[in-house]
Structure formats: C-alpha cells, structure tokens
Amino acid sequence: MTEQRVTAERLVRRFARETNLLVAGRAFAVKGDDAIADELRCLIRALGGHLGDSGVTFVTGETPVIVVDGAPLPARITAEDRVDSAGAHMPVSTLVAARLRDEGLVRGIRIGIAMVLEPKTAQLALLLHDAGAEVAVYAHPDEIDVDVARVLRDRGIPVDGDPALTGAAERAAAIAFLRRGFDLLLDDGSHLIRLAHEEGIAGTLRGAAEETTSGLTPLRVMEREGLLNIPVIAVNDAAMKTSFDNRYGTGQSCVFAIADVLDAAGIGVRDQPAVVIGYGPVGEGVAAHLRALGTEIAVAETDPVRALKAAHDGFRIGPLRDLAPGALVVSATGAPHTVDAATLRAAGIVAVAGGVPGEVDLDPSALIPAGEHLDRAGEGALLIARGGCVNLAAAEGNPIEIMDLSFAVQLGAIEQLLTAGLAPGLHPFPAEADAAIARAALAARGDRIDERSTAQVAAQADWRSPRYRGDQA
C-alpha cells in the first residue's frame, strides 16, 4: 500500500471520527492535483460518497486540511458540544418530533428510553422532552457515556445506570427504572421489555418499540409461546432502519473503528485477509467498507441464500474453520458463541460488529493488554474492544445521520403505539410511515425523485396483463 493511499485513508477516517458523520451519500470536494488527492477521490467513490464542488472539502498538500461548512473540522471537545452537534445533523427526527409536539400526542406521556447512551440517544430524549413527554433514560453499565448522562441531567432528563454496577446491582437498577412507571418503552436488545415481563410489571406499559435484530429474536419466541403481553413495534425491520443503520451506519463505524485501533498499533487493515461472519445487512455493510479500504475478504455464512448472495457480490465463501487462520475475523451475527475457542486460537485478529454478550467465547482472565482497545487472547488472536461492540467501545457509535433515520422510525413507532389500538404481540412499522420518513430525509438533503407517468399509474391499476388479453396477436 502506498504512503499516499495510507494518508488518504487516514484523512477520511479522521473526518468520520472527529465529526461522527457519514461518508456514503455525502458530497465531497477534493482540491489538489497530487497523488493523495487522486487516492482520496478513489476512496470517497468506493465508500459511496460523490465528488463535486461543495460539501466537505479535503485540501491536499504538505499539510492536508479538512473543511466542513466553510470552516476547519469543528471542535467537539465537551459532551455539550457532541450532543448539540448531533442535534444539528438530525433534521428528520426533529421534523417527526415537531409533529408529535404540534399534535400534542405525547404531552404527559411517560416514555422510558433503554439504549446505548451517547450523543444521538441524548438528542432523541431531548426531542421527546421538548415535545411534552416525561422522559427518563436507562443505559447498561457498559453502554453509558457518563458525560452525556450529565448533560441530560442538567437539561432536566433523569438518567439511570452507572458504569460501576454489576450483577444483582445492575438488575436492581434496571428494575427500579421500570418501576418509575412508563406508558411506552423504547428498547435496544429487548432487555428491558423482557425484564418487565419477568418481573410481572409489563402490564403497566401501553407498548414498546424494539431497535435491534438481536432484540427481536427473543421477542418472537415470547410471541410464539403466548408470553408477549404488550404490543411491540419491530422498529429494526423497518426499511428506513435496517437498510441504513445496519448496512451503512454499522458498516462504516465498525470498519473505521477497527482500522483506527489497528493503525494505532502499527497494523494496516489491509495487512491480512479478512473474514466476515454473517452476511445479513450488518455483514454486507462491513464487507463493503472493508472492500473499499482494499482488504481481501471472505464470508462465512450458514444461510444458503445469504451465502450465495455473498458469492454474487464477489466474495469468497467457505466454512469459518477454513477461512479464519491468520485472518482479521469480524463477527456480524449478533448471536452468542459465534467465535469459538478454536477460531480465537487460529485467527490473527478478532472484532465484533454489532454484538451481543458472549458473541466471542473467551476467558477474560486470559486477556493480555496489547494497546488501547487491543488485547491478546492468551496464545491466540489479537482481540479488539475485548470482544464487545467495536463501534461503541472504540468509537462513537453509528454516524449521526444514520441514527437520525433510525430515531425517526422510533418516533413514528410512538405515534403508532398511541393511536393504532394495537393488540399484544409484534407489529411491523407501517410501510406508508416508512415512506414518509424517506421523503422527509430526501427533502432535508434537497434531493428530488422521479414520478410515475399517468400511463404508468393507469397500467398498474389494470389487473389484466396485456400479455394475455384476447386482442393481442
């Protein structure tokens, strides 16, 4: 890999790291006629950005500069800076929340948010608070930014959760949060939804919304067994969530976090082949972003359809045991025991994208520190972020614009739970609401889309296929 390519990659990752903004779909200008400028143009295109005369500007030369909105990279030094910066780049959620406020729909409604607490989640809480809801936030001890929690408390929103809690104390804190008495619960991983059922207090809830694939899996089991006693909107399954959050957001944030950690240790992300385990939307995004950085990639997948899709996307496929030796292994399954002890011994480096507890089978006592966010798993692989979700442990989570779309769906789910009269069980997010969020996102970007002609509309409304009409020759 040339020095110019390394510099270009570091510049793009620096932009993403210091702004927490998305590359895909963004306009970039590159000013310069040197090799670094050429590499930047190639990398931006590979990552899904497009080139023009406006937008974020990279100025190459002896000391490259990144310009955002006509000024150098913004200094997001304090937690207040990071929370306010997130709010400035969440136009779609702001629009949906304004409608809830103007309609008075959430005024006085008690809403609990049980999610990873970082600046975008803080903005979701603030938007609901400003719309008139009574909001409180809970975060798992491993998923709470204490400085962001302080900002929320200073702005009138209670935050439960403490990084020091473990075991029974952690569970007690989560139960105490539920006993605050909520009408609605916005969950990530369905931990609080399930806990409310275990504790017999789910009956106080009018409904909930679940954000993740891993959270919906146990809820589907509960529904089949007749144990899900409240209506739950499957936010994760909405196209405006999974198509963007899982693929583009998790793809960029996890791959860039992995590259940052390895770069700090003197290892290039291209220095070894990579294996992506699982080719759902998260795996697709991880593989696409690794490919954009120039990594040689293979995919291990147990689902035959997804495996075939990976093959048609140009990736080598095969059993994990054959692909893992010496490779950068990235688990994208969201399932426990994905990376077993044999894989951990054989792989060169292991990281988890997304993540659930126990996705990597390891003995924490065997970990040997090898740098920031990097440990040696005994005699085996280098392990990034101790096997936790790499974009949260070693970065700031998904890009702001991506979470704007996901939280717009959460806000839309609140509207459905309060107005649709849903029965207990899992419910899809309505397609028409999904489309409305997409239109709002396009409008915020200043983009226009095509429209069907009158003839096309009329032809679609006619159920008779021209192929089988009697007047056809």
XYZ file of C-alpha atoms in Angstrom:
473
model
C 0.000 0.000 0.000
C 1.421 3.377 -0.999
C 2.086 6.112 1.514
C -0.385 8.340 -0.358
C -3.148 5.756 -0.011
C -2.482 5.465 3.725
C -2.664 9.253 4.071
C -5.936 9.407 2.121
C -7.495 6.674 4.251
C -6.413 8.382 7.457
C -7.904 11.683 6.292
C -11.286 10.102 5.569
C -11.255 8.237 8.878
C -10.270 11.438 10.682
C -13.240 13.244 9.156
C -15.590 10.456 10.296
C -14.003 10.162 13.750
C -13.996 13.876 14.571
C -17.470 14.646 13.225
C -19.289 11.288 13.641
C -20.788 11.937 10.192
C -21.428 9.540 7.310
C -19.348 9.244 4.135
C -21.889 7.392 1.959
C -24.295 9.729 0.199
C -22.296 12.856 1.111
C -20.822 15.377 -1.319
C -17.076 15.912 -1.110
C -14.723 18.299 -2.871
C -11.053 17.397 -3.238
C -8.700 20.259 -4.015
C -5.281 19.180 -5.168
C -3.568 17.514 -8.091
C -1.171 15.259 -6.209
C -1.273 11.500 -5.577
C -3.051 11.949 -2.224
C -5.886 13.829 -3.958
C -6.205 11.032 -6.508
C -6.373 8.409 -3.748
C -8.970 10.484 -1.880
C -11.198 10.660 -4.936
C -10.995 6.888 -5.431
C -11.680 6.138 -1.759
C -14.629 8.532 -1.486
C -16.273 6.912 -4.512
C -15.613 3.419 -3.132
C -17.259 4.384 0.168
C -20.382 5.733 -1.538
C -19.626 9.446 -1.417
C -19.789 11.603 -4.524
C -17.479 14.303 -5.803
C -18.404 17.870 -6.631
C -17.548 21.465 -5.842
C -19.337 21.680 -2.498
C -19.729 19.763 0.720
C -16.858 18.563 2.864
C -13.573 19.673 1.297
C -10.216 17.931 1.508
C -7.337 20.248 0.628
C -4.197 18.233 -0.028
C -0.645 19.450 0.063
C 2.204 19.454 2.541
C -0.281 19.729 5.438
C -3.704 18.411 4.326
C -6.754 20.267 5.661
C -10.389 19.177 6.076
C -13.028 21.903 5.733
C -16.625 21.398 6.870
C -19.250 24.067 6.127
C -16.535 26.534 5.205
C -14.551 26.084 8.426
C -11.940 23.671 9.793
C -13.153 20.488 11.474
C -15.447 21.503 14.351
C -14.031 21.146 17.831
C -16.401 18.759 19.614
C -14.467 18.997 22.858
C -17.144 18.826 25.541
C -20.104 16.493 25.928
C -22.348 19.527 25.372
C -20.582 20.093 22.033
C -21.158 16.485 20.989
C -24.825 16.481 21.994
C -25.518 19.796 20.237
C -23.597 18.721 17.125
C -25.753 15.606 16.926
C -28.877 17.746 17.126
C -27.670 19.942 14.270
C -27.481 16.912 11.963
C -30.774 15.187 12.848
C -33.346 17.032 10.693
C -35.672 14.070 10.109
C -36.092 13.156 13.777
C -36.544 16.851 14.545
C -39.336 17.060 11.962
C -41.183 13.985 13.274
C -40.799 15.144 16.888
C -42.162 18.581 15.945
C -45.273 16.932 14.535
C -45.762 14.975 17.770
C -45.381 18.238 19.695
C -47.754 20.213 17.478
C -50.410 17.473 17.687
C -49.991 17.234 21.459
C -49.744 13.471 21.065
C -47.010 12.807 23.632
C -47.829 15.570 26.094
C -47.679 13.986 29.547
C -46.862 10.529 28.155
C -44.204 8.771 30.225
C -41.513 7.349 27.936
C -38.545 5.233 29.018
C -35.541 5.012 26.686
C -33.321 1.973 27.311
C -30.489 2.301 24.811
C -26.790 2.924 24.467
C -26.383 6.418 25.886
C -24.301 8.616 23.598
C -24.976 11.999 21.916
C -27.586 10.790 19.384
C -29.615 8.973 22.052
C -29.421 12.120 24.169
C -30.949 14.066 21.285
C -33.805 11.556 20.985
C -34.547 12.076 24.682
C -34.347 15.865 24.320
C -36.648 15.892 21.288
C -39.296 13.876 23.166
C -38.868 16.056 26.252
C -39.341 19.204 24.160
C -42.451 17.623 22.575
C -44.037 17.391 26.033
C -43.262 13.824 27.100
C -41.979 12.840 30.533
C -38.726 11.095 29.623
C -36.184 9.030 31.539
C -33.179 7.117 30.206
C -31.520 3.873 31.274
C -28.229 2.507 29.940
C -26.341 -0.721 30.636
C -23.125 -0.126 32.623
C -21.004 -0.853 29.530
C -23.107 1.465 27.351
C -23.299 4.739 29.237
C -21.294 7.868 28.439
C -21.196 9.484 31.869
C -20.531 12.952 30.439
C -23.531 12.716 28.122
C -25.602 11.471 31.079
C -24.578 14.606 32.983
C -25.687 16.804 30.071
C -29.126 15.178 30.080
C -29.496 15.539 33.835
C -28.501 19.204 33.578
C -31.250 19.636 30.960
C -33.932 18.064 33.109
C -33.960 14.420 31.993
C -33.318 11.680 34.603
C -30.679 9.094 33.671
C -30.379 5.744 35.446
C -27.364 3.490 35.071
C -23.821 3.512 36.348
C -20.628 2.028 34.851
C -19.776 0.599 38.268
C -22.875 -1.609 38.512
C -22.530 -5.370 38.117
C -24.627 -8.484 38.606
C -27.529 -8.154 41.022
C -26.964 -4.408 41.462
C -27.276 -3.857 37.729
C -30.507 -5.850 37.574
C -31.903 -3.986 40.571
C -31.149 -0.649 38.873
C -32.941 -1.755 35.704
C -35.990 -2.908 37.708
C -36.024 0.387 39.609
C -36.009 2.200 36.258
C -39.018 0.201 35.072
C -40.819 0.933 38.325
C -40.701 4.645 37.502
C -43.900 3.724 35.648
C -43.830 4.251 31.897
C -46.508 4.283 29.240
C -44.044 3.416 26.484
C -40.604 1.843 26.343
C -38.035 2.312 23.564
C -35.624 -0.600 23.849
C -32.374 -1.777 22.269
C -31.850 -5.519 22.649
C -35.282 -6.021 24.304
C -33.520 -6.365 27.676
C -35.982 -4.086 29.493
C -39.046 -5.436 27.659
C -38.136 -8.959 28.745
C -37.235 -7.860 32.274
C -40.617 -6.151 32.645
C -42.299 -9.454 31.757
C -40.057 -11.438 34.114
C -40.891 -9.067 36.966
C -44.631 -9.054 36.234
C -44.755 -5.308 35.578
C -45.220 -5.336 31.793
C -48.941 -4.771 32.307
C -48.293 -1.139 33.210
C -46.916 -0.484 29.709
C -49.098 0.589 26.784
C -46.461 -0.681 24.380
C -42.825 -0.723 23.318
C -40.553 -0.404 20.296
C -37.526 -2.639 19.676
C -34.486 -1.322 17.805
C -32.360 -4.390 17.004
C -32.282 -7.760 15.257
C -30.888 -9.456 18.353
C -33.679 -7.921 20.439
C -36.462 -9.104 18.146
C -35.282 -12.728 18.155
C -36.298 -13.499 21.785
C -39.464 -11.404 21.409
C -40.563 -13.640 18.518
C -40.064 -16.659 20.777
C -42.125 -14.987 23.500
C -44.881 -14.219 20.996
C -44.990 -17.829 19.748
C -45.263 -19.065 23.317
C -48.011 -16.574 24.174
C -45.814 -14.687 26.641
C -45.617 -11.264 24.987
C -48.275 -9.254 26.804
C -47.866 -5.828 25.178
C -47.785 -4.513 21.607
C -44.238 -4.065 20.313
C -43.312 -2.274 17.084
C -40.466 -4.079 15.267
C -38.506 -0.919 14.506
C -35.491 -2.936 13.358
C -37.467 -4.411 10.461
C -38.448 -1.035 9.014
C -36.651 -0.382 5.726
C -35.576 3.073 6.928
C -33.853 1.433 9.881
C -32.265 -1.800 8.757
C -31.351 -0.684 5.221
C -29.363 2.263 6.544
C -28.485 1.746 10.219
C -27.336 -1.858 9.811
C -25.637 -1.608 6.437
C -24.236 1.909 6.110
C -24.036 3.024 9.721
C -22.668 -0.123 11.341
C -20.559 -0.854 8.273
C -18.729 2.479 8.372
C -18.480 2.889 12.128
C -17.263 -0.647 12.847
C -14.757 -0.863 9.987
C -13.354 2.603 10.670
C -13.086 1.800 14.395
C -11.219 -1.420 13.596
C -8.896 0.465 11.225
C -8.248 3.179 13.831
C -7.377 0.653 16.550
C -5.080 -1.340 14.250
C -3.468 1.808 12.858
C -2.580 2.915 16.394
C -0.883 -0.474 16.859
C 1.069 -0.116 13.608
C -1.092 -2.612 11.700
C -2.787 -1.704 8.417
C -6.304 -3.051 7.914
C -5.087 -4.393 4.543
C -2.174 -6.262 6.122
C -4.078 -9.550 6.381
C -7.130 -11.100 4.722
C -10.465 -10.566 6.449
C -13.373 -12.909 7.158
C -16.856 -11.533 7.794
C -19.066 -13.962 9.723
C -22.692 -13.494 8.711
C -23.994 -11.787 5.581
C -27.110 -10.059 6.803
C -27.345 -6.272 6.459
C -24.571 -5.711 9.032
C -22.273 -8.235 7.360
C -22.991 -6.699 3.961
C -22.022 -3.270 5.268
C -18.865 -4.493 6.988
C -17.754 -6.389 3.883
C -18.476 -3.415 1.601
C -16.487 -0.990 3.750
C -13.569 -3.396 4.172
C -13.545 -3.843 0.395
C -13.484 -0.058 -0.075
C -10.351 0.086 2.099
C -8.721 -2.527 -0.111
C -8.962 -5.576 2.140
C -9.203 -9.101 0.702
C -12.453 -10.534 2.073
C -14.124 -13.902 2.513
C -17.543 -14.606 4.055
C -18.613 -17.408 6.413
C -22.393 -17.846 6.372
C -24.719 -20.663 7.494
C -27.737 -19.452 5.499
C -27.532 -20.781 1.907
C -29.336 -17.809 0.345
C -27.129 -15.267 2.067
C -24.017 -17.281 1.256
C -24.979 -17.307 -2.413
C -25.612 -13.564 -2.269
C -22.122 -13.028 -0.827
C -20.661 -15.090 -3.648
C -22.502 -12.993 -6.230
C -21.229 -9.850 -4.538
C -17.752 -11.112 -5.346
C -16.650 -12.577 -2.028
C -15.095 -15.992 -1.471
C -17.265 -18.144 0.803
C -16.499 -21.168 2.933
C -16.516 -22.672 6.442
C -15.134 -20.433 9.163
C -12.614 -23.068 10.255
C -11.037 -22.945 6.789
C -11.078 -19.163 6.433
C -10.098 -17.985 9.931
C -6.400 -18.945 10.246
C -4.313 -15.778 10.300
C -7.233 -13.565 9.235
C -8.952 -10.479 10.604
C -12.235 -12.088 11.698
C -15.233 -9.779 12.115
C -18.364 -11.306 13.632
C -21.570 -9.750 12.277
C -24.144 -12.269 13.509
C -25.449 -10.795 16.760
C -25.570 -14.361 18.113
C -23.751 -15.878 21.131
C -20.878 -18.325 20.592
C -20.177 -17.169 17.029
C -16.414 -17.052 17.578
C -15.484 -20.212 19.445
C -12.216 -21.007 21.172
C -10.789 -22.746 18.097
C -11.422 -19.700 15.933
C -9.971 -17.417 18.597
C -6.783 -19.500 18.623
C -6.468 -19.623 14.834
C -7.401 -16.069 13.812
C -4.959 -13.208 13.598
C -7.335 -10.512 14.856
C -10.957 -10.700 16.067
C -13.573 -7.957 16.319
C -17.341 -7.849 16.790
C -19.676 -5.609 14.756
C -22.998 -5.046 16.466
C -22.650 -7.589 19.177
C -24.382 -9.422 21.989
C -22.832 -10.709 25.227
C -20.843 -13.863 24.606
C -20.534 -13.494 20.835
C -16.863 -14.374 21.395
C -16.173 -17.357 23.685
C -13.287 -16.185 25.827
C -11.815 -16.268 29.267
C -11.369 -12.602 30.311
C -8.593 -13.607 32.699
C -6.529 -14.812 29.740
C -6.513 -11.399 28.035
C -3.116 -9.709 27.777
C -3.149 -5.933 27.096
C -1.617 -5.135 23.705
C -2.555 -1.468 23.269
C -5.608 0.781 23.602
C -8.742 -1.274 22.819
C -6.484 -4.201 21.915
C -5.712 -7.385 23.878
C -4.070 -10.709 23.143
C -6.447 -13.615 23.819
C -3.930 -15.864 25.555
C -1.898 -17.613 22.852
C -4.476 -16.728 20.219
C -5.705 -13.731 18.264
C -5.476 -10.055 18.979
C -8.926 -9.120 20.295
C -10.362 -5.648 19.633
C -12.535 -3.997 22.314
C -12.465 -7.178 24.443
C -14.983 -8.796 22.113
C -17.585 -6.068 22.645
C -19.348 -3.996 20.023
C -16.367 -2.311 18.385
C -18.096 0.849 17.180
C -19.269 1.615 20.723
C -16.199 0.507 22.661
C -13.639 2.084 20.322
C -15.678 4.819 18.598
C -18.807 6.951 18.985
C -21.339 4.573 17.505
C -23.136 4.909 14.202
C -22.913 8.190 12.272
C -25.346 10.924 13.258
C -27.363 11.000 10.020
C -27.920 7.247 10.231
C -29.258 7.434 13.772
C -31.413 10.349 12.655
C -33.247 7.915 10.361
C -33.458 5.157 12.995
C -34.763 7.517 15.667
C -37.274 8.999 13.227
C -38.653 5.454 12.958
C -38.702 5.187 16.769
C -40.681 8.430 16.937
C -43.038 7.117 14.267
C -43.440 3.941 16.317
C -44.523 6.039 19.290
C -47.256 7.548 17.130
C -48.432 4.072 16.100
C -48.463 2.778 19.672
C -50.553 5.731 20.856
C -53.068 5.843 18.006
C -53.412 2.455 16.274
C -55.045 0.417 19.057
C -52.587 -2.459 18.649
C -53.106 -5.840 20.303
C -50.319 -7.551 22.275
C -47.645 -9.028 20.018
C -45.098 -7.898 17.439
C -46.214 -5.430 14.789
C -44.438 -4.158 11.667
C -43.723 -0.491 11.191
C -46.252 0.676 8.559
C -44.883 0.938 5.015
C -46.555 4.296 4.465
C -44.856 5.711 7.583
C -41.529 4.310 6.351
C -42.033 6.068 3.004
C -42.918 9.343 4.740
C -39.616 9.250 6.650
C -37.741 8.576 3.405
C -39.436 11.548 1.750
C -38.530 13.770 4.704
C -34.900 12.597 4.510
C -34.746 13.346 0.779
C -36.247 16.786 1.353
C -33.683 17.523 4.076
C -30.942 16.697 1.556
C -32.523 18.891 -1.107
C -32.994 15.892 -3.427
C -35.878 15.228 -5.796
C -37.035 11.869 -7.122
C -38.792 10.742 -10.257
C -42.574 10.342 -10.531
C -44.602 7.778 -12.438
C -46.420 8.976 -15.517
C -50.197 8.890 -15.823
C -49.869 5.965 -18.239
C -47.742 4.003 -15.776
C -50.229 4.576 -12.962
C -53.141 3.539 -15.147
C -51.347 0.412 -16.375
C -50.528 -0.645 -12.806
C -54.143 -0.177 -11.773
C -55.336 -2.506 -14.558
C -55.156 -6.065 -13.241
C -55.370 -7.563 -16.708
C -51.944 -8.311 -18.115
C -51.579 -7.155 -21.736
C -49.739 -10.394 -22.482
C -52.921 -12.437 -22.002
C -55.555 -10.110 -23.473
C -57.592 -11.618 -26.256
C -56.861 -8.731 -28.593
C -53.124 -9.417 -28.617
C -51.655 -11.047 -31.737
